[in-house]
Amino acid sequence: MALSGEAATPALLAFVENLQSETNYLVWSQILGSLATVKSVFSDSAAVSEGLKKFTLKWIGPAVETIGWELSADDDFLMSQLRSLLILTAGMNGHEK
């Protein structure tokens, strides 16, 4: 809706921010796909792009810490996919670990 102009981008970011404790891979995949779309829309603006990068890092950091950095023998397929997705996203946005 934000992309089409039916809703504001800050509303999307506020909504996404509330999903920080989500543990479902499919939900995270959709959220991160939406954020990637927003980033591509604003890719011409270095300031906005940097702000979105910082937002993503601040938002995803606690989720990565909760899920953990190491694979576990108890992980099912979707959990291992989620961990990979979160770690990749954190790294692409400048997470120091």
Coordinates of C-alpha atoms in Angstrom, one line a residue:
M1 CA 0.0 0.0 0.0
A2 CA 2.9 2.4 0.7
L3 CA 4.3 1.7 -2.7
S4 CA 1.0 2.5 -4.4
G5 CA 0.5 5.6 -2.4
E6 CA -2.5 4.3 -0.5
A7 CA -0.5 4.4 2.8
A8 CA 2.5 6.2 4.1
T9 CA 5.9 4.5 4.2
P10 CA 6.4 5.5 7.9
A11 CA 3.2 3.6 8.6
L12 CA 4.7 0.5 7.0
L13 CA 7.9 0.9 9.0
A14 CA 5.9 1.4 12.2
F15 CA 4.0 -1.8 11.5
V16 CA 7.2 -3.7 10.7
E17 CA 8.8 -2.5 13.9
N18 CA 6.1 -4.2 15.9
L19 CA 6.9 -7.6 14.4
Q20 CA 10.4 -7.7 15.9
S21 CA 9.6 -10.8 18.0
E22 CA 8.2 -12.8 15.1
T23 CA 9.8 -16.2 14.7
N24 CA 8.2 -17.5 11.5
Y25 CA 10.4 -17.6 8.5
L26 CA 7.6 -17.0 6.0
V27 CA 6.6 -13.8 7.9
W28 CA 10.1 -12.5 8.0
S29 CA 10.7 -13.3 4.4
Q30 CA 7.7 -11.2 3.4
I31 CA 8.7 -8.4 5.8
L32 CA 12.2 -8.2 4.5
G33 CA 10.9 -8.4 0.9
S34 CA 8.7 -5.4 1.6
L35 CA 11.7 -3.5 3.1
A36 CA 13.8 -4.3 0.1
T37 CA 11.1 -2.8 -2.1
V38 CA 11.0 0.4 0.0
K39 CA 14.8 0.6 -0.1
S40 CA 14.8 0.3 -3.9
V41 CA 12.2 3.0 -4.2
F42 CA 14.4 5.4 -2.2
S43 CA 17.7 4.2 -3.6
D44 CA 18.4 7.6 -5.3
S45 CA 18.6 9.3 -1.9
A46 CA 21.7 8.5 0.0
A47 CA 20.3 10.0 3.2
V48 CA 17.1 7.9 3.1
S49 CA 19.0 4.8 2.1
E50 CA 21.3 5.2 5.0
G51 CA 18.4 5.8 7.3
L52 CA 16.6 2.7 6.1
K53 CA 19.8 0.7 6.6
K54 CA 20.1 1.9 10.2
F55 CA 16.4 1.2 10.8
T56 CA 16.8 -2.3 9.5
L57 CA 19.9 -2.9 11.6
K58 CA 18.3 -1.6 14.8
W59 CA 15.1 -3.6 14.1
I60 CA 16.7 -6.9 13.1
G61 CA 19.5 -6.9 15.7
P62 CA 17.5 -8.1 18.6
A63 CA 15.8 -10.8 16.4
V64 CA 19.2 -12.1 15.4
E65 CA 20.4 -12.2 19.0
T66 CA 17.2 -14.0 20.0
I67 CA 17.4 -16.6 17.2
G68 CA 21.1 -17.0 17.7
W69 CA 24.2 -17.0 15.4
E70 CA 24.9 -20.7 15.6
L71 CA 23.0 -23.6 14.0
S72 CA 21.3 -26.0 16.5
A73 CA 20.7 -29.7 16.1
D74 CA 17.1 -28.9 17.2
D75 CA 16.5 -26.5 14.3
D76 CA 13.9 -27.6 11.8
F77 CA 14.2 -26.5 8.1
L78 CA 12.3 -23.2 8.5
M79 CA 14.3 -22.2 11.6
S80 CA 17.5 -22.8 9.8
Q81 CA 16.2 -20.7 6.9
L82 CA 15.1 -18.0 9.3
R83 CA 18.5 -17.8 11.0
S84 CA 20.2 -17.6 7.6
L85 CA 17.9 -14.9 6.4
L86 CA 18.3 -12.8 9.6
I87 CA 22.1 -13.2 9.6
L88 CA 22.4 -12.3 5.9
T89 CA 20.2 -9.3 6.4
A90 CA 22.1 -8.1 9.5
G91 CA 25.4 -8.5 7.6
M92 CA 24.1 -6.7 4.5
N93 CA 23.1 -3.7 6.8
G94 CA 26.4 -3.5 8.7
H95 CA 25.9 -5.6 11.8
E96 CA 29.4 -5.9 13.3
K97 CA 29.1 -9.5 14.5

